[in-house]
Amino acid sequence: MAWWSRKPDSREKELSHNHTSINDSVRGNFALARLEDLVAWGRKNSIWPFNFGLSCCYVEMATSLTSKYDIARFGAEVIRGTPREADVIVISGTVFYKASPMIKLLYQQMMAPRWVIAMGSCACSDGMFDVYSVIQGVDKFLPVDVYVTGCPPRPDSLMEGLLLLQEKVGNERRPLSWVIGPQGVEQPVFPAQRELKGPKRRRIGRLTPPDYASHDLYREGHDANR
Amino acid sequence: MQTVDLALNEAIQAQAGPALLATQPTVDRIPTFWITKEKIHDLLRYVKNEIDRPYKMLYDLTGIDERGRSHREGQPDSDFTAVYHLYSFGRNAYLRFKVPLPEKRPSVPTITDLWPAADWYERETWDLVGIRFDGHPHLVRLIMPRDWEGHPLRKDHPSHGTELGLNMPDQKMMEEQEQLQFDPEEWGMKRSSDGTDFLFLNLGPHHPGTHGVLRVVLQLDGEIIIDAVPDIGFHHRAQEKVAERQTWHTYLPYTDRVDYLSGVINNMAYLSSVEQLAGIEIPLRAQVIRVMMCELYRIANHFVWLGTFSQDVGQLSPVFYTFNDRERAFYIAEAITGARMHPNWFRMGGTAQDLPIGWEDLFRDFINYLPPRLDEYEREIVKNRIFKARTKGIGRTTVDEAIEWGMTGPNLRACGLGWDFRKAHPYSGYDQFEFDIPIGKNGDSYDRATVRIEEMRQSLRIIDQCVRNMPDGPYKAIHPLATPPPKPKTMHDIETLIAHFLTVSWGPVIPPGEALGAIEASKGNNGYYLISDGSTTPYRNRIRTPSFPHMQMLPLLCRGLTVSDLIAIFGSVDFVLADVDK
Ligand code: SF4
């Protein structure tokens, strides 16, 4: 969807230059889009998570809501207490066998369209807990949209996961109603992040030495890799 | 390590007579007596009620599957062993009893009549080890689902999840849901009395107020809680079983995840036991670094507690402030350990690295920054009128009750007993630091809050002393079992290189023995009771966590109060489900 808008301070200048062609003012006041795109855009920018947590990872998920990380910047701070109002369930933690009926039931209670983020090694693949009381990854019984790795992932990683999900949701095409257009969901195909980011990562030549806690050195290492 | 108490030996010998099968020397020097199953109840009653300076607290109760063990010199024959740990505040000492049991239908008499707190411990031992407790009022599984087959901590039970191929198809989901149906009669509850029908409210297993996957079934008369039945086990990660397949060294990262808010404090608890077994002396610098990091994590833990607690009682903004301050603590933790929540930074014999250059400044900033913030929190959260109204007099306990139920840590101190294992059983050089033990008076939710806030100030005081007096020297012991071995020592000759290779690839071999290492963690007394069979992995790892008994006390704390009070109690007790279920 193409966007056009004036900057907040640009209005006066433009007026004084008398640049207001009918075309310009129309573009400044309307957004033209296909309804489908508009709905996808709206969905993408207001993904509301379900207030759901299982273990350690949930603490980092909660941290991403607080001021330093502030997930509200991406429209995902509206934590819902009931699955029926939520768009995404973040499986933040270990998928315990005894808890899994409840996980599955809660997912089933969510209304479509609904998405799943597997947060942390435990939810992705069970990480370090290959043990008798834990199901080996939540994708054994739920369809996962985005995997966020780490043990626990930093709040930043969760937010990156959210952005990836947004990209996915924005490019998904769903029927507007059961009487309009073709039915079924069109899913975009995404390459693995490893393929996208690998080349850049391999170029990194300088890591922050672990023996220094000073900020300057950290920044130096950072700049050298730019 | 404890000193030997000859008078106790005599007293127990006299009381037990021929029922005393053996006394077992252990590395931790905790007096250990093997008693017959017939006499154990009597003996426990004796040391609890009749001996002078009695052992009032049932510290832990568990079982061992001995069937695969090779080093049992001097111990009576046994296929399964029930192990009782007691603690005496008067003596400041632990005591251990063991009961040998046969392979076929192992059972001991229950001690729930002596200690009500034995209830969950016995159910847990039945569930995980398969030892029956005759006469237990309701011996059903505590941790695993009811229809689970086998007892996981037995040596013949599979350990890996991949072996079992667990899944949750729809059909199974319905069956499991069915099993979770609560039946009041099963718990001896009535559905109605005096013309009122009780309401049974199911709180959890997924509820924002329970701080994790915990389920509590409440029996309500209107809004008043008549009784509560906590249902745990939803967070069971098999920490004890995992130890049996990890090396002594590679188990360290798992400890981080036992109480996942306290980071390195868990490492400390585990190592306090392993290092006794290995006989490693920790260099001074490593000790002080450890103390400093433990206190930093204690503060980080209390920030989470404070934020979520105040949120539970209706204050919405403090959590944003406390989490921000927690980030400041994590900034330091990250600069030093490289990680935030799960640093896994201590090692057998010391720490993973030396402190980075520039560490003092980070701590100094923190020490200067925090005190005014703590004052502010106290003013704005704890002294707030609504907060007081919601917490004062709510969830009260007395010192006696607390000891009876195994309560430790800040919760015990809130009742008025200034008992801190950092002072009572100093480890890692805590006796060299100046700090006070804050105590409360009433043992209610409010006192639990004030005690913890003061505790953060004391932690800061300890950190300050560490920063000002950090000794020089190595950060890891020069000892053949210190893991990973210090690198410069490995390049002398082929022998040292081989030793290094073996220690790193197979892990160190710890001499056979048993030791309990217990410390003051952020939530209370956290102990690791480790058994080595002289191999590269622990034979048995028993984790005694503080949150387990605290959770068991919950019905006691909330009876007669309302549901909203229950939420305030949850918040004030500061538990983590990973610490309850392990
Ligand atoms: S991935 Fe790591 S941090 Fe997350 S729940 Fe599992 S063990 Fe905890």
Short mmCIF file of N, CA, C and O in Angstrom, two decimals, chain A residues 70-164:
data_model
loop_
_atom_site.label_atom_id
_atom_site.label_comp_id
_atom_site.label_asym_id
_atom_site.label_seq_id
_atom_site.Cartn_x
_atom_site.Cartn_y
_atom_site.Cartn_z
N ASP A 70 9.82 -1.38 25.69
CA ASP A 70 8.61 -0.72 25.25
C ASP A 70 8.04 -1.28 23.95
O ASP A 70 8.11 -0.65 22.90
N ILE A 71 7.48 -2.44 24.05
CA ILE A 71 6.93 -3.09 22.86
C ILE A 71 5.73 -2.33 22.30
O ILE A 71 5.28 -2.58 21.17
N ALA A 72 5.26 -1.34 23.06
CA ALA A 72 4.14 -0.52 22.58
C ALA A 72 4.50 0.19 21.29
O ALA A 72 3.62 0.56 20.51
N ARG A 73 5.78 0.38 21.05
CA ARG A 73 6.20 1.03 19.81
C ARG A 73 5.73 0.25 18.59
O ARG A 73 5.63 0.79 17.50
N PHE A 74 5.47 -1.03 18.79
CA PHE A 74 5.05 -1.85 17.65
C PHE A 74 3.59 -2.28 17.78
O PHE A 74 3.16 -3.25 17.18
N GLY A 75 2.89 -1.59 18.64
CA GLY A 75 1.45 -1.85 18.74
C GLY A 75 1.09 -3.16 19.39
O GLY A 75 0.01 -3.68 19.16
N ALA A 76 1.99 -3.69 20.19
CA ALA A 76 1.69 -5.01 20.76
C ALA A 76 1.70 -4.98 22.28
O ALA A 76 2.08 -5.94 22.93
N GLU A 77 1.30 -3.86 22.86
CA GLU A 77 1.34 -3.79 24.33
C GLU A 77 -0.01 -4.08 24.94
O GLU A 77 -0.15 -4.13 26.16
N VAL A 78 -1.02 -4.27 24.12
CA VAL A 78 -2.35 -4.47 24.67
C VAL A 78 -2.51 -5.94 25.04
O VAL A 78 -3.02 -6.76 24.30
N ILE A 79 -2.03 -6.25 26.24
CA ILE A 79 -2.06 -7.63 26.72
C ILE A 79 -3.50 -8.00 27.05
O ILE A 79 -4.17 -7.30 27.80
N ARG A 80 -3.96 -9.08 26.49
CA ARG A 80 -5.34 -9.49 26.75
C ARG A 80 -5.37 -10.64 27.75
O ARG A 80 -4.56 -11.56 27.67
N GLY A 81 -6.33 -10.55 28.63
CA GLY A 81 -6.44 -11.59 29.66
C GLY A 81 -7.22 -12.81 29.19
O GLY A 81 -7.20 -13.85 29.82
N THR A 82 -7.93 -12.68 28.10
CA THR A 82 -8.67 -13.82 27.60
C THR A 82 -8.23 -14.17 26.19
O THR A 82 -7.96 -13.28 25.39
N PRO A 83 -8.16 -15.45 25.89
CA PRO A 83 -7.69 -15.85 24.56
C PRO A 83 -8.59 -15.34 23.45
O PRO A 83 -8.15 -15.16 22.32
N ARG A 84 -9.86 -15.09 23.76
CA ARG A 84 -10.79 -14.72 22.69
C ARG A 84 -10.52 -13.35 22.11
O ARG A 84 -10.97 -13.02 21.03
N GLU A 85 -9.81 -12.53 22.87
CA GLU A 85 -9.53 -11.17 22.38
C GLU A 85 -8.12 -11.03 21.85
O GLU A 85 -7.73 -9.96 21.42
N ALA A 86 -7.34 -12.09 21.92
CA ALA A 86 -5.93 -11.96 21.57
C ALA A 86 -5.67 -12.44 20.15
O ALA A 86 -6.39 -13.27 19.61
N ASP A 87 -4.63 -11.87 19.53
CA ASP A 87 -4.26 -12.25 18.17
C ASP A 87 -3.10 -13.23 18.15
O ASP A 87 -2.98 -14.05 17.27
N VAL A 88 -2.19 -13.03 19.11
CA VAL A 88 -1.00 -13.88 19.09
C VAL A 88 -0.80 -14.50 20.46
O VAL A 88 -1.07 -13.86 21.48
N ILE A 89 -0.39 -15.74 20.48
CA ILE A 89 -0.01 -16.35 21.75
C ILE A 89 1.49 -16.59 21.68
O ILE A 89 1.98 -17.20 20.74
N VAL A 90 2.19 -16.02 22.63
CA VAL A 90 3.64 -16.22 22.68
C VAL A 90 3.90 -17.37 23.64
O VAL A 90 3.64 -17.25 24.83
N ILE A 91 4.35 -18.47 23.11
CA ILE A 91 4.64 -19.62 23.98
C ILE A 91 5.98 -19.34 24.62
O ILE A 91 7.04 -19.70 24.10
N SER A 92 5.94 -18.66 25.75
CA SER A 92 7.20 -18.21 26.35
C SER A 92 7.56 -19.17 27.48
O SER A 92 7.18 -18.97 28.61
N GLY A 93 8.28 -20.19 27.13
CA GLY A 93 8.74 -21.09 28.17
C GLY A 93 8.67 -22.54 27.76
O GLY A 93 8.41 -22.88 26.60
N THR A 94 8.89 -23.39 28.76
CA THR A 94 8.96 -24.81 28.52
C THR A 94 7.56 -25.40 28.34
O THR A 94 6.65 -25.05 29.06
N VAL A 95 7.43 -26.29 27.37
CA VAL A 95 6.12 -26.90 27.10
C VAL A 95 6.00 -28.17 27.93
O VAL A 95 6.30 -29.26 27.48
N PHE A 96 5.60 -28.00 29.16
CA PHE A 96 5.48 -29.13 30.07
C PHE A 96 4.36 -30.05 29.63
O PHE A 96 3.31 -29.60 29.21
N TYR A 97 4.61 -31.32 29.78
CA TYR A 97 3.59 -32.29 29.37
C TYR A 97 2.30 -32.07 30.15
O TYR A 97 1.21 -32.06 29.60
N LYS A 98 2.45 -31.86 31.46
CA LYS A 98 1.25 -31.73 32.29
C LYS A 98 0.50 -30.44 31.96
O LYS A 98 -0.70 -30.35 32.18
N ALA A 99 1.21 -29.44 31.47
CA ALA A 99 0.55 -28.16 31.17
C ALA A 99 0.05 -28.10 29.73
O ALA A 99 -0.70 -27.19 29.38
N SER A 100 0.45 -29.06 28.90
CA SER A 100 0.15 -28.90 27.48
C SER A 100 -1.33 -29.00 27.12
O SER A 100 -1.76 -28.33 26.18
N PRO A 101 -2.16 -29.78 27.83
CA PRO A 101 -3.59 -29.74 27.48
C PRO A 101 -4.15 -28.32 27.59
O PRO A 101 -4.94 -27.88 26.76
N MET A 102 -3.67 -27.63 28.60
CA MET A 102 -4.15 -26.27 28.80
C MET A 102 -3.63 -25.34 27.71
O MET A 102 -4.37 -24.48 27.20
N ILE A 103 -2.39 -25.53 27.29
CA ILE A 103 -1.84 -24.68 26.23
C ILE A 103 -2.67 -24.86 24.97
O ILE A 103 -3.07 -23.90 24.31
N LYS A 104 -2.93 -26.12 24.67
CA LYS A 104 -3.66 -26.40 23.45
C LYS A 104 -5.09 -25.85 23.51
O LYS A 104 -5.57 -25.24 22.56
N LEU A 105 -5.70 -26.04 24.65
CA LEU A 105 -7.08 -25.56 24.81
C LEU A 105 -7.13 -24.04 24.67
O LEU A 105 -8.02 -23.50 23.99
N LEU A 106 -6.19 -23.36 25.27
CA LEU A 106 -6.19 -21.90 25.19
C LEU A 106 -5.99 -21.46 23.75
O LEU A 106 -6.61 -20.50 23.29
N TYR A 107 -5.14 -22.16 23.04
CA TYR A 107 -4.93 -21.80 21.64
C TYR A 107 -6.23 -22.00 20.86
O TYR A 107 -6.63 -21.16 20.06
N GLN A 108 -6.89 -23.11 21.14
CA GLN A 108 -8.13 -23.38 20.41
C GLN A 108 -9.22 -22.36 20.72
O GLN A 108 -10.12 -22.14 19.92
N GLN A 109 -9.11 -21.72 21.88
CA GLN A 109 -10.11 -20.72 22.23
C GLN A 109 -9.86 -19.38 21.56
O GLN A 109 -10.70 -18.49 21.62
N MET A 110 -8.69 -19.22 20.98
CA MET A 110 -8.41 -17.94 20.29
C MET A 110 -9.19 -17.92 18.98
O MET A 110 -9.43 -18.93 18.35
N MET A 111 -9.58 -16.68 18.59
CA MET A 111 -10.36 -16.55 17.36
C MET A 111 -9.42 -16.35 16.19
O MET A 111 -8.42 -15.65 16.31
N ALA A 112 -9.78 -16.91 15.05
CA ALA A 112 -8.97 -16.69 13.85
C ALA A 112 -9.19 -15.25 13.38
O ALA A 112 -10.27 -14.70 13.59
N PRO A 113 -8.23 -14.61 12.74
CA PRO A 113 -6.89 -15.12 12.53
C PRO A 113 -6.06 -15.06 13.80
O PRO A 113 -6.15 -14.11 14.56
N ARG A 114 -5.26 -16.08 14.03
CA ARG A 114 -4.46 -16.17 15.25
C ARG A 114 -3.07 -16.66 14.87
O ARG A 114 -2.92 -17.41 13.91
N TRP A 115 -2.11 -16.22 15.65
CA TRP A 115 -0.73 -16.58 15.34
C TRP A 115 -0.01 -17.08 16.57
O TRP A 115 -0.42 -16.79 17.69
N VAL A 116 1.06 -17.78 16.34
CA VAL A 116 1.83 -18.36 17.45
C VAL A 116 3.30 -17.97 17.30
O VAL A 116 3.89 -18.16 16.23
N ILE A 117 3.85 -17.41 18.34
CA ILE A 117 5.30 -17.20 18.38
C ILE A 117 5.87 -18.18 19.40
O ILE A 117 5.40 -18.22 20.54
N ALA A 118 6.82 -18.97 18.97
CA ALA A 118 7.51 -19.85 19.93
C ALA A 118 8.71 -19.08 20.44
O ALA A 118 9.63 -18.77 19.69
N MET A 119 8.68 -18.74 21.72
CA MET A 119 9.76 -17.92 22.27
C MET A 119 10.68 -18.78 23.12
O MET A 119 10.25 -19.42 24.06
N GLY A 120 11.93 -18.78 22.77
CA GLY A 120 12.92 -19.50 23.55
C GLY A 120 13.17 -20.91 23.04
O GLY A 120 12.33 -21.52 22.39
N SER A 121 14.35 -21.40 23.35
CA SER A 121 14.74 -22.72 22.87
C SER A 121 13.75 -23.79 23.31
O SER A 121 13.48 -24.74 22.58
N CYS A 122 13.22 -23.64 24.53
CA CYS A 122 12.30 -24.67 25.03
C CYS A 122 11.08 -24.78 24.12
O CYS A 122 10.70 -25.88 23.73
N ALA A 123 10.47 -23.66 23.80
CA ALA A 123 9.25 -23.70 22.99
C ALA A 123 9.58 -24.09 21.55
O ALA A 123 8.77 -24.71 20.87
N CYS A 124 10.77 -23.72 21.07
CA CYS A 124 11.13 -24.03 19.68
C CYS A 124 11.41 -25.51 19.51
O CYS A 124 10.92 -26.15 18.60
N SER A 125 12.24 -26.04 20.39
CA SER A 125 12.70 -27.40 20.15
C SER A 125 12.93 -28.14 21.45
O SER A 125 13.44 -29.23 21.47
N ASP A 126 12.59 -27.50 22.53
CA ASP A 126 12.83 -28.01 23.86
C ASP A 126 14.22 -27.75 24.41
O ASP A 126 14.53 -28.16 25.52
N GLY A 127 15.07 -27.08 23.66
CA GLY A 127 16.34 -26.62 24.21
C GLY A 127 17.09 -27.63 25.02
O GLY A 127 17.37 -28.74 24.57
N MET A 128 17.38 -27.29 26.26
CA MET A 128 18.21 -28.16 27.08
C MET A 128 17.39 -29.16 27.89
O MET A 128 17.95 -29.98 28.59
N PHE A 129 16.08 -29.11 27.77
CA PHE A 129 15.27 -30.01 28.58
C PHE A 129 14.68 -31.16 27.79
O PHE A 129 13.48 -31.22 27.56
N ASP A 130 15.57 -32.02 27.36
CA ASP A 130 15.11 -33.25 26.72
C ASP A 130 14.82 -34.24 27.84
O ASP A 130 15.58 -35.16 28.09
N VAL A 131 13.70 -34.05 28.51
CA VAL A 131 13.39 -34.85 29.70
C VAL A 131 11.98 -35.39 29.63
O VAL A 131 11.16 -34.94 28.85
N TYR A 132 11.72 -36.34 30.52
CA TYR A 132 10.47 -37.10 30.45
C TYR A 132 9.21 -36.27 30.65
O TYR A 132 8.14 -36.71 30.31
N SER A 133 9.35 -35.08 31.23
CA SER A 133 8.12 -34.34 31.57
C SER A 133 7.85 -33.20 30.61
O SER A 133 7.00 -32.36 30.89
N VAL A 134 8.60 -33.15 29.50
CA VAL A 134 8.50 -31.98 28.64
C VAL A 134 8.29 -32.41 27.19
O VAL A 134 8.95 -33.34 26.71
N ILE A 135 7.36 -31.75 26.51
CA ILE A 135 7.13 -32.03 25.10
C ILE A 135 8.19 -31.32 24.26
O ILE A 135 8.53 -30.17 24.52
N GLN A 136 8.70 -32.03 23.28
CA GLN A 136 9.87 -31.53 22.56
C GLN A 136 9.51 -30.46 21.53
O GLN A 136 9.55 -30.67 20.34
N GLY A 137 9.17 -29.30 22.01
CA GLY A 137 8.85 -28.19 21.12
C GLY A 137 7.35 -28.06 20.93
O GLY A 137 6.64 -29.05 20.78
N VAL A 138 6.87 -26.82 20.94
CA VAL A 138 5.43 -26.62 20.90
C VAL A 138 4.87 -26.94 19.52
O VAL A 138 3.68 -27.19 19.36
N ASP A 139 5.74 -26.98 18.50
CA ASP A 139 5.22 -27.28 17.16
C ASP A 139 4.82 -28.75 17.01
O ASP A 139 4.33 -29.15 15.96
N LYS A 140 5.00 -29.51 18.06
CA LYS A 140 4.45 -30.88 18.03
C LYS A 140 2.92 -30.83 17.96
O LYS A 140 2.29 -31.74 17.46
N PHE A 141 2.33 -29.80 18.54
CA PHE A 141 0.87 -29.76 18.50
C PHE A 141 0.26 -28.40 18.17
O PHE A 141 -0.95 -28.27 18.14
N LEU A 142 1.09 -27.37 17.94
CA LEU A 142 0.54 -26.09 17.49
C LEU A 142 1.28 -25.63 16.25
O LEU A 142 2.47 -25.89 16.12
N PRO A 143 0.60 -24.94 15.31
CA PRO A 143 1.31 -24.40 14.17
C PRO A 143 2.06 -23.14 14.57
O PRO A 143 1.45 -22.20 15.07
N VAL A 144 3.36 -23.12 14.39
CA VAL A 144 4.15 -21.97 14.84
C VAL A 144 4.44 -21.06 13.66
O VAL A 144 4.80 -21.52 12.58
N ASP A 145 4.28 -19.74 13.85
CA ASP A 145 4.57 -18.79 12.78
C ASP A 145 6.00 -18.27 12.84
O ASP A 145 6.66 -18.15 11.83
N VAL A 146 6.43 -17.91 14.05
CA VAL A 146 7.78 -17.37 14.17
C VAL A 146 8.48 -18.06 15.33
O VAL A 146 7.90 -18.22 16.40
N TYR A 147 9.71 -18.47 15.09
CA TYR A 147 10.52 -19.05 16.15
C TYR A 147 11.53 -18.00 16.61
O TYR A 147 12.25 -17.44 15.80
N VAL A 148 11.56 -17.74 17.90
CA VAL A 148 12.56 -16.83 18.45
C VAL A 148 13.49 -17.65 19.32
O VAL A 148 13.06 -18.22 20.32
N THR A 149 14.75 -17.73 18.93
CA THR A 149 15.65 -18.60 19.68
C THR A 149 16.35 -17.84 20.79
O THR A 149 16.38 -16.61 20.81
N GLY A 150 16.92 -18.57 21.68
CA GLY A 150 17.64 -17.98 22.81
C GLY A 150 17.17 -18.64 24.09
O GLY A 150 16.11 -19.23 24.12
N CYS A 151 17.96 -18.51 25.13
CA CYS A 151 17.58 -19.17 26.37
C CYS A 151 17.95 -18.31 27.56
O CYS A 151 18.98 -18.51 28.14
N PRO A 152 17.15 -17.35 27.92
CA PRO A 152 15.97 -16.87 27.20
C PRO A 152 16.39 -15.88 26.12
O PRO A 152 17.46 -15.28 26.22
N PRO A 153 15.56 -15.67 25.09
CA PRO A 153 15.87 -14.63 24.13
C PRO A 153 15.83 -13.28 24.84
O PRO A 153 15.02 -13.09 25.75
N ARG A 154 16.67 -12.37 24.42
CA ARG A 154 16.58 -11.03 25.01
C ARG A 154 15.25 -10.41 24.56
O ARG A 154 14.71 -10.79 23.53
N PRO A 155 14.78 -9.42 25.31
CA PRO A 155 13.55 -8.76 24.87
C PRO A 155 13.69 -8.22 23.44
O PRO A 155 12.72 -8.24 22.68
N ASP A 156 14.88 -7.78 23.09
CA ASP A 156 15.09 -7.28 21.72
C ASP A 156 14.77 -8.35 20.69
O ASP A 156 14.21 -8.07 19.64
N SER A 157 15.18 -9.60 21.01
CA SER A 157 14.93 -10.67 20.05
C SER A 157 13.44 -10.92 19.91
O SER A 157 12.95 -11.17 18.82
N LEU A 158 12.74 -10.86 21.02
CA LEU A 158 11.30 -11.08 20.94
C LEU A 158 10.68 -10.01 20.04
O LEU A 158 9.81 -10.30 19.22
N MET A 159 11.19 -8.79 20.18
CA MET A 159 10.61 -7.71 19.38
C MET A 159 10.95 -7.90 17.91
O MET A 159 10.14 -7.59 17.04
N GLU A 160 12.13 -8.43 17.64
CA GLU A 160 12.44 -8.73 16.25
C GLU A 160 11.48 -9.80 15.73
O GLU A 160 10.99 -9.72 14.60
N GLY A 161 11.21 -10.78 16.59
CA GLY A 161 10.25 -11.82 16.21
C GLY A 161 8.89 -11.22 15.90
O GLY A 161 8.23 -11.61 14.94
N LEU A 162 8.52 -10.25 16.70
CA LEU A 162 7.23 -9.60 16.48
C LEU A 162 7.22 -8.88 15.13
O LEU A 162 6.24 -8.93 14.38
N LEU A 163 8.33 -8.22 14.81
CA LEU A 163 8.41 -7.51 13.53
C LEU A 163 8.31 -8.50 12.37
O LEU A 163 7.67 -8.22 11.35
N LEU A 164 8.95 -9.63 12.53
CA LEU A 164 8.86 -10.65 11.48
C LEU A 164 7.42 -11.12 11.32
O LEU A 164 6.93 -11.31 10.22
#
